[in-house]
PDB file of C-alpha atoms in Angstrom:
ATOM      1  CA  UNK S  13      38.691  -3.439  16.694  1.00  0.00           C
ATOM      2  CA  UNK S  14      41.386  -0.962  15.312  1.00  0.00           C
ATOM      3  CA  UNK S  15      43.703  -1.920  12.465  1.00  0.00           C
ATOM      4  CA  UNK S  16      46.536  -0.228  10.670  1.00  0.00           C
ATOM      5  CA  UNK S  17      46.547  -0.379   6.761  1.00  0.00           C
ATOM      6  CA  UNK S  18      50.204   0.013   5.737  1.00  0.00           C
ATOM      7  CA  UNK S  19      50.824   0.636   2.005  1.00  0.00           C
ATOM      8  CA  UNK S  20      54.415   0.622   0.899  1.00  0.00           C
ATOM      9  CA  UNK S  21      56.153   1.447  -2.251  1.00  0.00           C
ATOM     10  CA  UNK S  22      59.542   0.198  -3.709  1.00  0.00           C
ATOM     11  CA  UNK S  23      61.525   1.161  -6.818  1.00  0.00           C
ATOM     12  CA  UNK S  24      59.841  -1.256  -9.016  1.00  0.00           C
ATOM     13  CA  UNK S  25      56.250   0.173  -7.952  1.00  0.00           C
ATOM     14  CA  UNK S  26      57.721   3.656  -8.324  1.00  0.00           C
ATOM     15  CA  UNK S  27      59.130   2.774 -11.874  1.00  0.00           C
ATOM     16  CA  UNK S  28      55.389   1.208 -12.793  1.00  0.00           C
ATOM     17  CA  UNK S  29      53.536   4.488 -11.225  1.00  0.00           C
ATOM     18  CA  UNK S  30      55.823   6.645 -13.525  1.00  0.00           C
ATOM     19  CA  UNK S  31      55.516   4.885 -16.152  1.00  0.00           C
ATOM     20  CA  UNK S  32      51.671   5.157 -16.389  1.00  0.00           C
ATOM     21  CA  UNK S  33      50.233   7.582 -18.689  1.00  0.00           C
ATOM     22  CA  UNK S  34      48.360  10.959 -17.154  1.00  0.00           C
ATOM     23  CA  UNK S  35      44.856   9.091 -17.424  1.00  0.00           C
ATOM     24  CA  UNK S  36      45.681   5.884 -16.143  1.00  0.00           C
ATOM     25  CA  UNK S  37      47.360   7.561 -12.770  1.00  0.00           C
ATOM     26  CA  UNK S  38      44.042   9.580 -12.834  1.00  0.00           C
ATOM     27  CA  UNK S  39      42.215   5.997 -12.688  1.00  0.00           C
ATOM     28  CA  UNK S  40      44.618   4.743  -9.898  1.00  0.00           C
ATOM     29  CA  UNK S  41      43.866   7.819  -7.977  1.00  0.00           C
ATOM     30  CA  UNK S  42      40.027   7.167  -8.641  1.00  0.00           C
ATOM     31  CA  UNK S  43      40.236   3.688  -6.895  1.00  0.00           C
ATOM     32  CA  UNK S  44      41.753   5.559  -3.954  1.00  0.00           C
ATOM     33  CA  UNK S  45      38.913   8.162  -3.893  1.00  0.00           C
ATOM     34  CA  UNK S  46      36.509   5.354  -4.270  1.00  0.00           C
ATOM     35  CA  UNK S  47      37.748   3.256  -1.531  1.00  0.00           C
ATOM     36  CA  UNK S  48      37.745   6.497   0.590  1.00  0.00           C
ATOM     37  CA  UNK S  49      34.112   7.163  -0.055  1.00  0.00           C
ATOM     38  CA  UNK S  50      33.003   3.412   0.375  1.00  0.00           C
ATOM     39  CA  UNK S  51      34.933   3.125   3.751  1.00  0.00           C
ATOM     40  CA  UNK S  52      33.713   6.610   5.359  1.00  0.00           C
ATOM     41  CA  UNK S  53      30.217   5.380   4.412  1.00  0.00           C
ATOM     42  CA  UNK S  54      30.683   2.205   6.095  1.00  0.00           C
ATOM     43  CA  UNK S  55      31.646   4.107   9.381  1.00  0.00           C
ATOM     44  CA  UNK S  56      34.692   2.072   9.430  1.00  0.00           C
ATOM     45  CA  UNK S  57      37.471   4.622   8.468  1.00  0.00           C
ATOM     46  CA  UNK S  58      39.243   6.253  11.231  1.00  0.00           C
ATOM     47  CA  UNK S  59      41.908   8.032   9.067  1.00  0.00           C
ATOM     48  CA  UNK S  60      43.966   7.949   5.976  1.00  0.00           C
ATOM     49  CA  UNK S  61      46.898   9.897   4.658  1.00  0.00           C
ATOM     50  CA  UNK S  62      49.669   9.579   2.198  1.00  0.00           C
ATOM     51  CA  UNK S  63      53.074   9.944   3.174  1.00  0.00           C
ATOM     52  CA  UNK S  64      55.511  12.419   0.917  1.00  0.00           C
ATOM     53  CA  UNK S  65      58.467  10.462   0.251  1.00  0.00           C
ATOM     54  CA  UNK S  66      61.052   9.441   3.108  1.00  0.00           C
ATOM     55  CA  UNK S  67      63.894  11.484   2.046  1.00  0.00           C
ATOM     56  CA  UNK S  68      61.621  14.653   3.143  1.00  0.00           C
ATOM     57  CA  UNK S  69      61.349  13.570   6.551  1.00  0.00           C
ATOM     58  CA  UNK S  70      63.463  13.592   9.852  1.00  0.00           C
ATOM     59  CA  UNK S  71      64.876  10.719  12.140  1.00  0.00           C
ATOM     60  CA  UNK S  72      64.694  11.970  15.643  1.00  0.00           C
ATOM     61  CA  UNK S  73      67.222  10.710  18.280  1.00  0.00           C
ATOM     62  CA  UNK S  74      67.175  11.977  21.629  1.00  0.00           C
ATOM     63  CA  UNK S  75      70.964  11.169  23.081  1.00  0.00           C
ATOM     64  CA  UNK S  76      72.210  12.570  26.520  1.00  0.00           C
ATOM     65  CA  UNK S  77      69.111  14.809  26.829  1.00  0.00           C
ATOM     66  CA  UNK S  78      70.250  16.256  23.297  1.00  0.00           C
ATOM     67  CA  UNK S  79      67.442  16.253  20.338  1.00  0.00           C
ATOM     68  CA  UNK S  80      69.395  15.145  16.939  1.00  0.00           C
ATOM     69  CA  UNK S  81      67.417  15.182  13.867  1.00  0.00           C
ATOM     70  CA  UNK S  82      68.763  13.751  10.856  1.00  0.00           C
ATOM     71  CA  UNK S  83      68.022  13.373   7.360  1.00  0.00           C
ATOM     72  CA  UNK S  84      66.081  10.530   5.837  1.00  0.00           C
ATOM     73  CA  UNK S  85      65.515   8.052   3.950  1.00  0.00           C
ATOM     74  CA  UNK S  86      65.792   6.298   7.648  1.00  0.00           C
ATOM     75  CA  UNK S  87      65.608   2.563   6.851  1.00  0.00           C
ATOM     76  CA  UNK S  88      67.735   0.419   4.834  1.00  0.00           C
ATOM     77  CA  UNK S  89      64.867  -1.730   3.460  1.00  0.00           C
ATOM     78  CA  UNK S  90      63.796  -2.050  -0.363  1.00  0.00           C
ATOM     79  CA  UNK S  91      60.277  -0.556   0.437  1.00  0.00           C
ATOM     80  CA  UNK S  92      59.166   2.582   1.895  1.00  0.00           C
ATOM     81  CA  UNK S  93      56.072   3.420   3.741  1.00  0.00           C
ATOM     82  CA  UNK S  94      54.075   5.613   1.380  1.00  0.00           C
ATOM     83  CA  UNK S  95      50.544   6.218   3.191  1.00  0.00           C
ATOM     84  CA  UNK S  96      47.942   4.514   5.615  1.00  0.00           C
ATOM     85  CA  UNK S  97      44.601   3.796   6.477  1.00  0.00           C
ATOM     86  CA  UNK S  98      43.240   3.316  10.114  1.00  0.00           C
ATOM     87  CA  UNK S  99      40.112   1.290  10.090  1.00  0.00           C
ATOM     88  CA  UNK S 100      37.721   0.233  13.029  1.00  0.00           C
ATOM     89  CA  UNK S 101      35.892  -3.364  11.645  1.00  0.00           C
ATOM     90  CA  UNK S 102      34.831  -5.983  13.412  1.00  0.00           C
ATOM     91  CA  UNK S 103      37.299  -8.355  12.376  1.00  0.00           C
ATOM     92  CA  UNK S 104      40.651  -8.916  10.663  1.00  0.00           C
ATOM     93  CA  UNK S 105      39.097 -10.610   8.033  1.00  0.00           C
ATOM     94  CA  UNK S 106      36.967  -6.962   7.310  1.00  0.00           C
ATOM     95  CA  UNK S 107      39.902  -5.112   7.300  1.00  0.00           C
ATOM     96  CA  UNK S 108      41.811  -7.437   5.104  1.00  0.00           C
ATOM     97  CA  UNK S 109      38.591  -7.336   2.775  1.00  0.00           C
ATOM     98  CA  UNK S 110      39.168  -3.519   2.486  1.00  0.00           C
ATOM     99  CA  UNK S 111      42.994  -3.316   2.267  1.00  0.00           C
ATOM    100  CA  UNK S 112      42.888  -5.856  -0.822  1.00  0.00           C
ATOM    101  CA  UNK S 113      40.841  -2.804  -2.525  1.00  0.00           C
ATOM    102  CA  UNK S 114      43.929  -0.828  -2.246  1.00  0.00           C
ATOM    103  CA  UNK S 115      46.337  -0.675  -5.756  1.00  0.00           C
ATOM    104  CA  UNK S 116      49.296  -1.322  -4.294  1.00  0.00           C
ATOM    105  CA  UNK S 117      47.978  -5.144  -3.115  1.00  0.00           C
ATOM    106  CA  UNK S 118      48.217  -6.430  -6.400  1.00  0.00           C
ATOM    107  CA  UNK S 119      52.126  -6.069  -6.123  1.00  0.00           C
ATOM    108  CA  UNK S 120      51.904  -7.156  -2.482  1.00  0.00           C
ATOM    109  CA  UNK S 121      53.054  -4.076  -0.668  1.00  0.00           C
ATOM    110  CA  UNK S 122      50.116  -3.533   1.737  1.00  0.00           C
ATOM    111  CA  UNK S 123      50.110  -4.834   5.314  1.00  0.00           C
ATOM    112  CA  UNK S 124      47.137  -5.005   8.046  1.00  0.00           C
ATOM    113  CA  UNK S 125      48.125  -5.047  11.355  1.00  0.00           C
ATOM    114  CA  UNK S 126      46.122  -4.694  14.569  1.00  0.00           C
ATOM    115  CA  UNK S 127      46.500  -1.999  17.116  1.00  0.00           C
ATOM    116  CA  UNK S 128      47.148  -2.678  20.868  1.00  0.00           C
ATOM    117  CA  UNK S 129      45.350  -0.941  23.509  1.00  0.00           C
ATOM    118  CA  UNK S 130      48.032  -0.400  25.933  1.00  0.00           C
ATOM    119  CA  UNK S 131      45.745   1.427  28.671  1.00  0.00           C
ATOM    120  CA  UNK S 132      45.299  -1.729  30.561  1.00  0.00           C
ATOM    121  CA  UNK S 133      48.612  -1.386  31.696  1.00  0.00           C
ATOM    122  CA  UNK S 134      47.859   2.579  32.728  1.00  0.00           C
ATOM    123  CA  UNK S 135      46.702   3.187  36.725  1.00  0.00           C
TER     124      UNK S 135
END
């Protein structure tokens, strides 16, 4: 089964990151490097990425056949998507085990969701 692990940021978590000394930031990034290595070695990592800040993206709307791309951020929420992993694990419990190693999990900013196979609806 494939799972999407979503990592969020909010103003409080961003402030924590910005307040860290450089060596503390390196430790945090080292935690991600170790997680990536262990996931790759396990064969359960499909892909992962850190996302640029939301204001660097575009929201796409098609209205009356016209494409309108607006500036971000897009959602009126406290938390913004910061990065993700796609994992191929035997169970939700296994995906949660991996997600618990993400540093933001200590702040309650990690979500694990199964993906859906919609090919069953195709001819």
